[in-house]
CSV table of C-alpha atoms and ligand atoms in Angstrom, one decimal:
chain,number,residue,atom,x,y,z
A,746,UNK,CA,-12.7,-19.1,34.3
A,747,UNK,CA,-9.0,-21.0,34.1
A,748,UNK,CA,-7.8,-20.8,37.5
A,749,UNK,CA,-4.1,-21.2,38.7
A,750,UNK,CA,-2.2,-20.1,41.5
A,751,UNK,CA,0.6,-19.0,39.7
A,752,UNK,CA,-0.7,-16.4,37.7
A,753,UNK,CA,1.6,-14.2,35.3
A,754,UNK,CA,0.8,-10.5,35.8
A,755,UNK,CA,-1.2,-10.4,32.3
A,756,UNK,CA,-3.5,-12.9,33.1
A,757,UNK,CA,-4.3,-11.7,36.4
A,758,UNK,CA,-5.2,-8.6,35.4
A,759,UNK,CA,-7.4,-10.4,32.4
A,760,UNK,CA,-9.0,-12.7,35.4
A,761,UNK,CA,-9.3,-10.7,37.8
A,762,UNK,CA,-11.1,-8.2,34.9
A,763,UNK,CA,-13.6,-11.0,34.2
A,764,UNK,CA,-14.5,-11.3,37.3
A,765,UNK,CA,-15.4,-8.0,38.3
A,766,UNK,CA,-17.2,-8.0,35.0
A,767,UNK,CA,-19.3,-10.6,36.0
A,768,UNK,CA,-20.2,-9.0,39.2
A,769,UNK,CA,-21.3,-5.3,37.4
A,770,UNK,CA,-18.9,-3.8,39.3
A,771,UNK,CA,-16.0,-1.4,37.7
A,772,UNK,CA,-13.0,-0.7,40.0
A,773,UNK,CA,-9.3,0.2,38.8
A,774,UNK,CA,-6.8,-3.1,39.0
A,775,UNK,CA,-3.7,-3.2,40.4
A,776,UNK,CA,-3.7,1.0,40.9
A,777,UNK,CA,-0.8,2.2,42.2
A,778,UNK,CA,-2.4,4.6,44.8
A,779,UNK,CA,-1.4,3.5,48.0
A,780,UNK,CA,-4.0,4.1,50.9
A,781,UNK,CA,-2.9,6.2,54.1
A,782,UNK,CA,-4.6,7.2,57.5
A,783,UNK,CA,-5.6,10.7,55.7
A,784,UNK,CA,-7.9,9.5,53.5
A,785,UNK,CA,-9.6,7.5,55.9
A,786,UNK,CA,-13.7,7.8,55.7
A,787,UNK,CA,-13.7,10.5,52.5
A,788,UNK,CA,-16.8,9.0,51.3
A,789,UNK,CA,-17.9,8.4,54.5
A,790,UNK,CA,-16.8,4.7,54.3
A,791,UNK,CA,-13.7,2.6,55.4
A,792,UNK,CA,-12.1,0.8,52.4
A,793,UNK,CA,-11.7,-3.0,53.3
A,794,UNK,CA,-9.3,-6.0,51.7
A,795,UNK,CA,-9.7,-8.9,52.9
A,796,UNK,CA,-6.7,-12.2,52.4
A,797,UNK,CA,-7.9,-15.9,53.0
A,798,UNK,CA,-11.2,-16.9,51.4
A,799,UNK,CA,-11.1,-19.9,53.5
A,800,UNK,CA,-13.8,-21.3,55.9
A,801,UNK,CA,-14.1,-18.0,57.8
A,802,UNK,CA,-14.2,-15.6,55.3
A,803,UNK,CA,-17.7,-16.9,54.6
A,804,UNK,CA,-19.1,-15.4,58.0
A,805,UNK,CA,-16.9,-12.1,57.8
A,806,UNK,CA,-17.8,-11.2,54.7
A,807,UNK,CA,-21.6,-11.3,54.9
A,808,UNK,CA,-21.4,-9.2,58.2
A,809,UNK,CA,-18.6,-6.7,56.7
A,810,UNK,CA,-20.9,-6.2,53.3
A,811,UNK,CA,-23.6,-5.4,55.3
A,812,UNK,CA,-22.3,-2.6,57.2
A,813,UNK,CA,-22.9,1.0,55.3
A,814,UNK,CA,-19.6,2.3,56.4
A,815,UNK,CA,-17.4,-0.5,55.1
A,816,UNK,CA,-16.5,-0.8,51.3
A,817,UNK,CA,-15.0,-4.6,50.9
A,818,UNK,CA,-13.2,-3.3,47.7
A,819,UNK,CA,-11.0,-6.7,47.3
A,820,UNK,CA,-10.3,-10.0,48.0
A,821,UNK,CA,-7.1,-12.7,47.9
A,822,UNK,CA,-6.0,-16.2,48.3
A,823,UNK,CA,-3.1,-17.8,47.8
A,824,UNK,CA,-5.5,-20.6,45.9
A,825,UNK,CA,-7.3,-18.0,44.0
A,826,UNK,CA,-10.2,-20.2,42.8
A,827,UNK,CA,-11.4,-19.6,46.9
A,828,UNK,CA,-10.9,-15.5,46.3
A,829,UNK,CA,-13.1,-15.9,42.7
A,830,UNK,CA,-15.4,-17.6,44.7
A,831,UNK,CA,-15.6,-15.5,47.5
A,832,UNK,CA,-15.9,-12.3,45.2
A,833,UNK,CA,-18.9,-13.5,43.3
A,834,UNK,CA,-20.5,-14.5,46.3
A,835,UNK,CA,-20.5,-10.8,47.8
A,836,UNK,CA,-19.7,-9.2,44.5
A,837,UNK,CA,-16.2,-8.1,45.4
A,838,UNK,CA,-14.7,-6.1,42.4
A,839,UNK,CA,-10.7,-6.8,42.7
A,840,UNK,CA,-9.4,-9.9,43.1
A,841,UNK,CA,-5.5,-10.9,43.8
A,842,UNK,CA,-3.5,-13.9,44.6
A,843,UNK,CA,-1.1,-13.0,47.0
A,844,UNK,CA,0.0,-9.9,49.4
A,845,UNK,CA,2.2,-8.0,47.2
A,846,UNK,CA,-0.1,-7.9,44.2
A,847,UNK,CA,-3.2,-6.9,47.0
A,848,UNK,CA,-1.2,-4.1,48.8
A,849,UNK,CA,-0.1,-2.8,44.7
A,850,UNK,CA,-3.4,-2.9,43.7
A,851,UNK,CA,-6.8,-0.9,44.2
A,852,UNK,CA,-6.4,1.2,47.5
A,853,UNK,CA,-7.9,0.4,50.4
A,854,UNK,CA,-7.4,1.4,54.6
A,855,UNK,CA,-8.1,-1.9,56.3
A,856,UNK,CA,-6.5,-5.7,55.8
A,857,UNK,CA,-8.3,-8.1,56.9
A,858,UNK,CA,-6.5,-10.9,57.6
A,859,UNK,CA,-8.6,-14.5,58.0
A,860,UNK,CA,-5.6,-16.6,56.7
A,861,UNK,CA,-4.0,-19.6,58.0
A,862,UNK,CA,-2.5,-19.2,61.6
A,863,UNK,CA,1.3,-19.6,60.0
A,864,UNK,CA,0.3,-16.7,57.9
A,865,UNK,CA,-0.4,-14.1,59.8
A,866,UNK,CA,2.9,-12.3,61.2
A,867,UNK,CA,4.3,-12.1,57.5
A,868,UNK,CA,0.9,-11.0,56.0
A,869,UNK,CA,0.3,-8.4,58.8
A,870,UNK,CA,4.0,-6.9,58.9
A,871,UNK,CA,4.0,-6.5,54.8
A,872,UNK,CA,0.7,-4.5,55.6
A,873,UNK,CA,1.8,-2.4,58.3
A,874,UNK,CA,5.0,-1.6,56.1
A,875,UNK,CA,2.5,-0.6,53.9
A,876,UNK,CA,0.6,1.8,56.0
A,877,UNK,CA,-2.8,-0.2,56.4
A,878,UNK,CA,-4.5,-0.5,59.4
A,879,UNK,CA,-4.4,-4.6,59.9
A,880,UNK,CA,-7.6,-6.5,62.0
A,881,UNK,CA,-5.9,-10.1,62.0
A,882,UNK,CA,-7.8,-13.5,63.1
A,883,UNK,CA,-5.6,-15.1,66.3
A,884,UNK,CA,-3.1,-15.3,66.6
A,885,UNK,CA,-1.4,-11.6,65.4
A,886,UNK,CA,2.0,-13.7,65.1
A,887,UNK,CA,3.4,-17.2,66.2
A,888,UNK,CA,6.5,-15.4,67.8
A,889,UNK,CA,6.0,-12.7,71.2
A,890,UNK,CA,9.4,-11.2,69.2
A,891,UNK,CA,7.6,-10.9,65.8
A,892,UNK,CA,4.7,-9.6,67.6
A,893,UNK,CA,6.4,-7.2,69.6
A,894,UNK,CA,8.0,-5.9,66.1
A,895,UNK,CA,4.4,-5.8,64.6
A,896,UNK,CA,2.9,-3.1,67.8
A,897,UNK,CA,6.0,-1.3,67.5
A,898,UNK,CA,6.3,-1.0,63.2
A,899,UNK,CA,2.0,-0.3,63.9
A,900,UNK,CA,2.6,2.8,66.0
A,901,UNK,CA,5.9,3.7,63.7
A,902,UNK,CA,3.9,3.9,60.8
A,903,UNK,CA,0.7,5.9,62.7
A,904,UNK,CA,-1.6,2.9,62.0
A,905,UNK,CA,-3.5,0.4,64.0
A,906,UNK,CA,-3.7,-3.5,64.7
A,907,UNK,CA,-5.7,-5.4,66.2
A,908,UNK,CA,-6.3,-9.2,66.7
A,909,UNK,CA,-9.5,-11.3,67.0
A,910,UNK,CA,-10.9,-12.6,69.0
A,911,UNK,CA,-13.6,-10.2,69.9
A,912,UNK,CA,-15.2,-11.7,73.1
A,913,UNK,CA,-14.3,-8.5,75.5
A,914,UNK,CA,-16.9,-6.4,73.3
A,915,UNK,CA,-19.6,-8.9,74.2
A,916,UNK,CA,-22.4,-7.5,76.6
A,917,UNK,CA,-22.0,-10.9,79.0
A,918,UNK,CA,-18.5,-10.1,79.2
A,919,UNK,CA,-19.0,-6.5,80.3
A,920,UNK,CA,-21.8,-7.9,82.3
A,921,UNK,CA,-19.4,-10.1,84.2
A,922,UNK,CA,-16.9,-7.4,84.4
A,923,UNK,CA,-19.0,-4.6,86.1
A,924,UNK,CA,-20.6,-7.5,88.2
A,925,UNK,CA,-17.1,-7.8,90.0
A,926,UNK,CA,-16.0,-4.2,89.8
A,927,UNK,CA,-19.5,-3.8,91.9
A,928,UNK,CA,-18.0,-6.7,95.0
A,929,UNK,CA,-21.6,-8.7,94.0
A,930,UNK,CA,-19.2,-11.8,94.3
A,931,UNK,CA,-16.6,-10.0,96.5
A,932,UNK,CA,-13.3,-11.2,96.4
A,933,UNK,CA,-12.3,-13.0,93.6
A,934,UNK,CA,-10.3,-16.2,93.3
A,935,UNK,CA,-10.4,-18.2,90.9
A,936,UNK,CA,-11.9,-18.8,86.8
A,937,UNK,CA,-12.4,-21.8,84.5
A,938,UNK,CA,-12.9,-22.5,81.1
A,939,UNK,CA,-13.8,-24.8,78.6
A,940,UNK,CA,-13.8,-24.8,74.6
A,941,UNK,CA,-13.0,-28.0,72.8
A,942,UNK,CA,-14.6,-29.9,69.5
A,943,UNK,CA,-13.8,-32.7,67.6
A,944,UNK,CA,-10.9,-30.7,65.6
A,945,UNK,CA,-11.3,-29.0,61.7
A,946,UNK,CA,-11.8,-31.4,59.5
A,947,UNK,CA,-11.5,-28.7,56.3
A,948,UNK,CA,-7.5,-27.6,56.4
A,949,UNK,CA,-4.4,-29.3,57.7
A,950,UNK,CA,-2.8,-26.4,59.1
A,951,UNK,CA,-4.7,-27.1,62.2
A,952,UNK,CA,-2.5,-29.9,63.1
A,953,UNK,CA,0.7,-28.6,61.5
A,954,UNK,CA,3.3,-26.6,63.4
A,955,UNK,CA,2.1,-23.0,64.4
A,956,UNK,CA,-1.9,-24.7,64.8
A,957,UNK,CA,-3.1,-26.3,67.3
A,958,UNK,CA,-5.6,-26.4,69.8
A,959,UNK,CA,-4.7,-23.6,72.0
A,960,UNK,CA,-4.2,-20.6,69.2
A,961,UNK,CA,-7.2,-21.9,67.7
A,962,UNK,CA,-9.9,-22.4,70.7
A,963,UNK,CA,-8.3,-21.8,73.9
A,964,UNK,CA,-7.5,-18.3,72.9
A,965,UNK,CA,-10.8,-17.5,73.2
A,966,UNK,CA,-10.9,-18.3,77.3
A,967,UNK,CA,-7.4,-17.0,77.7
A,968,UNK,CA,-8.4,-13.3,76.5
A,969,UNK,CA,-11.5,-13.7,78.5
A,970,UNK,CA,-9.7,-14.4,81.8
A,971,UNK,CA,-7.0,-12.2,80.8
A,972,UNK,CA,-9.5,-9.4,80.7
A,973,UNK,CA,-11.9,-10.2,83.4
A,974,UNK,CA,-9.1,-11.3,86.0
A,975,UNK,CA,-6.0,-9.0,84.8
A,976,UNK,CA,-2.9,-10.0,83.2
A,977,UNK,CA,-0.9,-13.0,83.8
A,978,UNK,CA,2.0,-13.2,85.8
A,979,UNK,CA,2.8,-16.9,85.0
A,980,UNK,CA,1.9,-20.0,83.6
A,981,UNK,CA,1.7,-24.1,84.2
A,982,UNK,CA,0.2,-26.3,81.5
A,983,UNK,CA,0.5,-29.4,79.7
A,984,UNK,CA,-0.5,-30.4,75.9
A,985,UNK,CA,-0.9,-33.8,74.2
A,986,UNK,CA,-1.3,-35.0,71.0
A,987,UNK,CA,-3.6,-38.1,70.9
A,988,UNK,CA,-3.7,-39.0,67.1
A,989,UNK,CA,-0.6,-39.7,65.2
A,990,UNK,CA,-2.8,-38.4,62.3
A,991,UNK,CA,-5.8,-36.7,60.6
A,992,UNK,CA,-7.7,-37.1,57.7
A,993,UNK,CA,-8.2,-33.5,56.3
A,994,UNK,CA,-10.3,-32.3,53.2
A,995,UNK,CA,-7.1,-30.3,52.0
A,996,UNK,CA,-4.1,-32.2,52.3
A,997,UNK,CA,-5.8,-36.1,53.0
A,998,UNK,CA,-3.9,-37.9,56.0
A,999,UNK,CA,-1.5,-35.2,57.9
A,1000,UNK,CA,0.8,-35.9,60.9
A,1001,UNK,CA,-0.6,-34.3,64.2
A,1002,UNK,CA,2.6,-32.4,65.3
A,1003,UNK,CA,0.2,-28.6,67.1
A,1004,UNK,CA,-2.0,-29.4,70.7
A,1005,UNK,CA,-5.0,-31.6,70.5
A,1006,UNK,CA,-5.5,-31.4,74.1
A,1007,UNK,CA,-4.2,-29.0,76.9
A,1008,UNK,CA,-4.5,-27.8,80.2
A,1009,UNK,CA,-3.3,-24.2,81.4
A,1010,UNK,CA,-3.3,-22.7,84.3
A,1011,UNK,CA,-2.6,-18.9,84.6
A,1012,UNK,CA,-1.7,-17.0,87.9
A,1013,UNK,CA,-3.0,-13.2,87.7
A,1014,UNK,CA,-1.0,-12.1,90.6
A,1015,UNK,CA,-2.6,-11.8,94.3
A,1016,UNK,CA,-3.5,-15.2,94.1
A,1017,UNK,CA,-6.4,-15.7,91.8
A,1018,UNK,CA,-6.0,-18.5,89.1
A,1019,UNK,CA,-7.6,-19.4,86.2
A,1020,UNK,CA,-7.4,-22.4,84.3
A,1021,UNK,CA,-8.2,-23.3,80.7
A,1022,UNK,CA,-8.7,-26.3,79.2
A,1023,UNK,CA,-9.3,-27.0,75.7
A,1024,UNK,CA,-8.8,-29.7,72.9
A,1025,UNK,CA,-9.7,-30.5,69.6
A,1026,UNK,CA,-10.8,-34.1,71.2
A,1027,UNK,CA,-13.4,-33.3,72.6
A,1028,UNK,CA,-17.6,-34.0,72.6
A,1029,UNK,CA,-19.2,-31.1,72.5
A,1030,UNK,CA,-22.7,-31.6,71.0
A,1031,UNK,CA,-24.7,-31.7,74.3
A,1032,UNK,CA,-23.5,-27.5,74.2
A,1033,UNK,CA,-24.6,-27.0,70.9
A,1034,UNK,CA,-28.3,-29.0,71.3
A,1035,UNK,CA,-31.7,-27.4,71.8
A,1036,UNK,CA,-33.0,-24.0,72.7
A,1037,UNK,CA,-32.9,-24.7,76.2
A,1038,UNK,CA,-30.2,-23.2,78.4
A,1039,UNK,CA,-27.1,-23.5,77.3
A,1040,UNK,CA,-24.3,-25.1,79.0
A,1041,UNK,CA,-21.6,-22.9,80.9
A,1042,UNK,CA,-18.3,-22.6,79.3
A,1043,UNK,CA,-16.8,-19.3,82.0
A,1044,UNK,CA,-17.6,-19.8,85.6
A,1045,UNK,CA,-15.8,-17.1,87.4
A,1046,UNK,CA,-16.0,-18.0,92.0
A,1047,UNK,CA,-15.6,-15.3,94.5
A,1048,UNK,CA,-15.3,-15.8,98.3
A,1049,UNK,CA,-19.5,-14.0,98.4
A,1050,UNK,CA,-20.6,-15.5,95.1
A,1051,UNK,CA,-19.9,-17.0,91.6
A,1052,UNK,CA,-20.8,-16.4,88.0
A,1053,UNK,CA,-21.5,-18.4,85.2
A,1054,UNK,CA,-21.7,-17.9,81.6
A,1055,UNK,CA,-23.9,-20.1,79.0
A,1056,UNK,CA,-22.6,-20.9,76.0
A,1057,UNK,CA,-19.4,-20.1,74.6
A,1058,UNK,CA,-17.6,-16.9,75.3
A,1059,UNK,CA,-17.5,-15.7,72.0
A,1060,UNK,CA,-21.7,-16.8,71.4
A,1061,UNK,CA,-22.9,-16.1,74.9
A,1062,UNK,CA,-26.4,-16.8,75.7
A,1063,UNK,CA,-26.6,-14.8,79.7
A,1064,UNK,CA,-24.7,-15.3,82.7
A,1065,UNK,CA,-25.7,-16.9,85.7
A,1066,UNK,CA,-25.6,-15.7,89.2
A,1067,UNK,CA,-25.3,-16.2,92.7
A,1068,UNK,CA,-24.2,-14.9,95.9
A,1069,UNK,CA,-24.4,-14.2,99.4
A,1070,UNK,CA,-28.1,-14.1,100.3
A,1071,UNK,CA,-29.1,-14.8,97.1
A,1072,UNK,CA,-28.1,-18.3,96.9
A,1073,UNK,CA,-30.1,-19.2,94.0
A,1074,UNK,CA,-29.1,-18.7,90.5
A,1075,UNK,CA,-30.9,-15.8,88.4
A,1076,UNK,CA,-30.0,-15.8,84.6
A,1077,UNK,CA,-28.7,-12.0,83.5
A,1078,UNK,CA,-28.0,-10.5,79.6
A,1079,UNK,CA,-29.4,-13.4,78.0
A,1080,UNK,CA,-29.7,-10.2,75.0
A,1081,UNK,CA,-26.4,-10.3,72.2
A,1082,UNK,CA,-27.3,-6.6,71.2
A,1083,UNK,CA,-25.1,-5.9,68.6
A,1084,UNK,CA,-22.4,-8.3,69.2
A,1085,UNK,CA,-21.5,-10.6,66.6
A,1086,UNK,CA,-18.2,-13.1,67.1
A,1087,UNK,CA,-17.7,-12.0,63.2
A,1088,UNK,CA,-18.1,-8.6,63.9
A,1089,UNK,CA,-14.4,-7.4,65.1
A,1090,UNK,CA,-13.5,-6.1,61.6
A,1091,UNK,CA,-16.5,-3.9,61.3
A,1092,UNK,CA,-16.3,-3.0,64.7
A,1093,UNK,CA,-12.6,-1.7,64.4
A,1094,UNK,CA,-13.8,0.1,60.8
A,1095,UNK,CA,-16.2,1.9,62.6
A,1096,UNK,CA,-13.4,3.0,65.5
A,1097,UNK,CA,-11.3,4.4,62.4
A,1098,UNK,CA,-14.2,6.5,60.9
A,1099,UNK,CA,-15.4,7.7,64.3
A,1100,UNK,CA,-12.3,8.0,66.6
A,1101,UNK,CA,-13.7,6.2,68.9
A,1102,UNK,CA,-11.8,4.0,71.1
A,1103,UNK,CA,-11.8,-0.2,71.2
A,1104,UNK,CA,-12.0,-2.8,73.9
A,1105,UNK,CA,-9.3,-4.4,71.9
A,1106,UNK,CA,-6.2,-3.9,71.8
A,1107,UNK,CA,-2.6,-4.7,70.3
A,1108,UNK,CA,-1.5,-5.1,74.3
A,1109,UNK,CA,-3.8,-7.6,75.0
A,1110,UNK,CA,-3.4,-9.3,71.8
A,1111,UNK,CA,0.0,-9.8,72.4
A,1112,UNK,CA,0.3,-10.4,76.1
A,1113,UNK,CA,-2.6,-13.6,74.9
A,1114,UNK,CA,0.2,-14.9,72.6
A,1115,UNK,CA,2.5,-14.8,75.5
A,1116,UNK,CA,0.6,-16.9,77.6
A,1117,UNK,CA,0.2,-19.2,75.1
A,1118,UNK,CA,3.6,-19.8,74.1
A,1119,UNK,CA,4.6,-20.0,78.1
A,1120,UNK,CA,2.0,-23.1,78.4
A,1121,UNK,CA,3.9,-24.4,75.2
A,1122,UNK,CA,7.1,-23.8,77.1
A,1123,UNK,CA,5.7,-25.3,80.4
A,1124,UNK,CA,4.8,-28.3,78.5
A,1125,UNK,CA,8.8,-28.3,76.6
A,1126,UNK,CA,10.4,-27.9,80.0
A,1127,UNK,CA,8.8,-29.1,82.6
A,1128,UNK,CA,9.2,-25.5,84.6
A,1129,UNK,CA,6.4,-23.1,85.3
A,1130,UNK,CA,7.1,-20.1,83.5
A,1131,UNK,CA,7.1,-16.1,83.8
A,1132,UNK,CA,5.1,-13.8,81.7
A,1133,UNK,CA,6.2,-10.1,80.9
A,1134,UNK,CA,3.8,-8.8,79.2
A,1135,UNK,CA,1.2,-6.5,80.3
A,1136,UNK,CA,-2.1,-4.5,78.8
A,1137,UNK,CA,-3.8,-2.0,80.5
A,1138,UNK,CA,-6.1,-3.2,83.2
A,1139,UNK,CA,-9.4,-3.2,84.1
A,1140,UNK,CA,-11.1,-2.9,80.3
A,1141,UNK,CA,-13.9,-0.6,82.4
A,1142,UNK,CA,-13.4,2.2,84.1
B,49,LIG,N1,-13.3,-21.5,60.4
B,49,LIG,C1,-13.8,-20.9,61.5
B,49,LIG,O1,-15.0,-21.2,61.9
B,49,LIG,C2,-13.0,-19.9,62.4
B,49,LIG,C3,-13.7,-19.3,63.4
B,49,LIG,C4,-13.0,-18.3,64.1
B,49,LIG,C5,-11.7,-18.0,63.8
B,49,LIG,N2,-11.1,-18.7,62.8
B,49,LIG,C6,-9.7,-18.3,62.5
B,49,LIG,O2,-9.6,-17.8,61.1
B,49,LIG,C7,-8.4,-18.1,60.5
B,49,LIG,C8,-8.7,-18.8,59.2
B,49,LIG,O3,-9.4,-20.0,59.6
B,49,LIG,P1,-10.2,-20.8,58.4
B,49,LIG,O4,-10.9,-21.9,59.1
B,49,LIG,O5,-10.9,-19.9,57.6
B,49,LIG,O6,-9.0,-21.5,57.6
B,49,LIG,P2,-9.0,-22.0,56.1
B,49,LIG,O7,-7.9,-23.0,56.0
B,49,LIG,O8,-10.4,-22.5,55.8
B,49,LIG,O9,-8.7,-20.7,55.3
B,49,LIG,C9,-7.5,-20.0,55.3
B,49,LIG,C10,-7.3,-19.5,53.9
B,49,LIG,O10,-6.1,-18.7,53.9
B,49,LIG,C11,-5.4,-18.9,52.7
B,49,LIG,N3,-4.0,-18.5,52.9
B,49,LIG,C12,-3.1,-19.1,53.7
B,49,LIG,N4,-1.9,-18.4,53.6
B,49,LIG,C13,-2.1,-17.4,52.7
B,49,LIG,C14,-1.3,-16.4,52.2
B,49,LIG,N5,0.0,-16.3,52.6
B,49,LIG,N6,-1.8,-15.5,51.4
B,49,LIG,C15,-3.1,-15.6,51.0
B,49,LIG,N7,-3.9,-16.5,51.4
B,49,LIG,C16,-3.4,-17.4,52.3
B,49,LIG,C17,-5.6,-20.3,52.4
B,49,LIG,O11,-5.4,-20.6,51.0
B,49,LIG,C18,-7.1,-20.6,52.8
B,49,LIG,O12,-8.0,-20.4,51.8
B,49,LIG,C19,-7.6,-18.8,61.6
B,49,LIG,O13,-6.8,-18.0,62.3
B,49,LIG,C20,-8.7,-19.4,62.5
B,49,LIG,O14,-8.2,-19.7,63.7
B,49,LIG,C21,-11.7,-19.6,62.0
């Protein structure tokens, strides 16, 4: 099949025909029903669209297509040989090359956005106008204005957001979480967090403006301390970029202008700090070899005990324990149940069908970006900076 990503409308629709040819699937291109909350769940499934057939894509899509209450009914990419690809693979009926096109063609409730970074607030508003319910990878926008805009055109338009990533729906997390809420480590002071890896060697974006370390990895420990330790009153970091440039598969040699390597600390109020560090410069195969225990990437330190957690938040493996009179560490929820760092989509699809509610929220999503963009301003200025934002607090009741 000729691929190009300037399609005219005619050959689209001949392409895009072909391909859900190929995969025996019929489905209407380019319909002009547009989905809306009401039809939610009708055949007792939650119609999905997903846009960026990128790296990703290729873990969400196997867990999405597995689920019996999801429908992935199409699939888009700016370079539309990816979406063709990605459609085959998990035999994807409607295929698109950009936003518009998707959102006019076959209905569907839920966008799911996996694109680039720089992507997402543009992608996610033109949805929202649209009346979909958006789940969007990290961040939900570059800006705390645009993102602000995004919660508030959401709720104007009676549909939901959300933003990965998903670690507050893991079991260790909760673990952690009641472990506190019970005084096991009484009061507590103080987190910190590690995620860093030798940097993406697949897309430039990375290390373009709007990527970076920090939105990329350090997200995942900010959303974690965020919600085990409340929300963030204000922020110090630093960030550094250590390579002029990068060789990428997409692009070849790119300037380094995003974080490779940054430091964060985040006051919660009342005195407990946290502090984040994470870097696309970094070793990190001793945490990924052998079956053995897994090295701690969350250790969370009360004044009667302290908690660590093995392996990466958003892959835990258990959480380790001690405290007062039981000095000695003793491994807890070493079992993943259901959870699956892929797994946010289908776990918000299954909120929509059921009504029930979500660990995740819009708030938290957006009071993460803040604390991003303050270390960002930290590092600019020099100053430690204030953060307005708030979610509501404790996750748990
Ligand atoms: N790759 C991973 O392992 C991984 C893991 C967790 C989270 N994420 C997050 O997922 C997102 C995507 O990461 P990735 O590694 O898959 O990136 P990627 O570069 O491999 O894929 C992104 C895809 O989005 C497409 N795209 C960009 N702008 C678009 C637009 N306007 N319209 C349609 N398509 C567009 C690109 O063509 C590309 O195919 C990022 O937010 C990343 O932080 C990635």
């Amino acid at each position: 099949m000729k691929s190009s990503p300037q399609l005219n409308r005619r050959q689209f629709i001949k392409e895009t025909a072909v391909v859900s040819a190929a995969c025996g699937m019929t489905g209407s291109l380019l319909a002009a029903e547009v989905a809306s909350p009401s039809s939610i769940g009708k055949n007792g499934k939650i119609r999905v669209g997903e846009i960026g057939c990128g790296s990703v894509s290729g873990s969400y899509l196997p867990n999405l297509t597995s689920k019996t209450f999801v429908e992935v009914v199409s699939v888009c990419d700016i370079k539309i040989d990816r979406a063709k690809k990605r459609a085959e693979q998990f035999k994807v009926p409607n295929v698109y090359p950009n936003i518009d096109e998707m959102l006019a063609g076959v209905p569907f409730d839920l966008l799911v956005n996996t694109t680039s970074m720089p992507s997402h607030g543009p992608i996610n508003k033109k949805a929202l106008q649209a009346k979909r319910h958006v789940w969007t990878e990290k961040p939900m926008a570059l800006e705390v204005k645009f993102a602000r805009e995004l919660l508030d055109l959401a709720k104007r338009n009676g549909v939901h957001l959300w933003a990965a990533p998903t670690c507050v729906t893991s079991p260790q997390f909760k673990f952690m979480a009641e472990t506190m809420a019970n005084g096991k480590i009484g009061r507590v002071t103080a987190g910190l967090g590690t995620y860093g890896h030798g940097g993406p060697g697949w897309s430039g974006w990375f290390y373009q403006k709007g990527g970076g370390s920090l939105y990329d990895l350090g997200v995942y420990n900010v959303t974690t301390f965020t919600g085990l330790l409340g929300p963030v009153k204000e922020v110090v970091g630093m960030t550094a970029v250590l390579n002029p440039t990068r060789k990428v598969e997409d692009l070849g040699e790119v300037k380094v202008e995003a974080d490779e390597n940054t430091m964060l600390i985040m006051h919660h109020g009342q005195g407990v700090l946290s502090h984040v560090q994470t870097g696309f410069v970094y070793f990190d195969g001793e945490r990924l070899a052998g079956e053995g225990r897994q090295l701690y990437t969350i250790d969370v330190t009360g004044t009667k005990g302290t908690m660590h957690m093995q392996g990466w938040d958003w892959g835990p493996g258990g959480v380790d324990v001690a405290s007062q009179g039981e000095a000695v560490l003793e491994t807890f929820c070493k079992d993943p149940g259901k959870y699956n760092w892929v797994g946010g989509a289908s776990y918000v699809a299954e909120s929509l069908l059921t009504g029930s509610p979500t660990l995740i929220t819009p708030e938290h999503g957006l009071h993460v970006l803040e604390v991003m963009n303050a270390c960002h301003e930290s590092q600019r200025t020099g100053r430690r900076i204030t953060v307005e934002s708030t979610f509501k607090w404790p996750l748990f009741a």
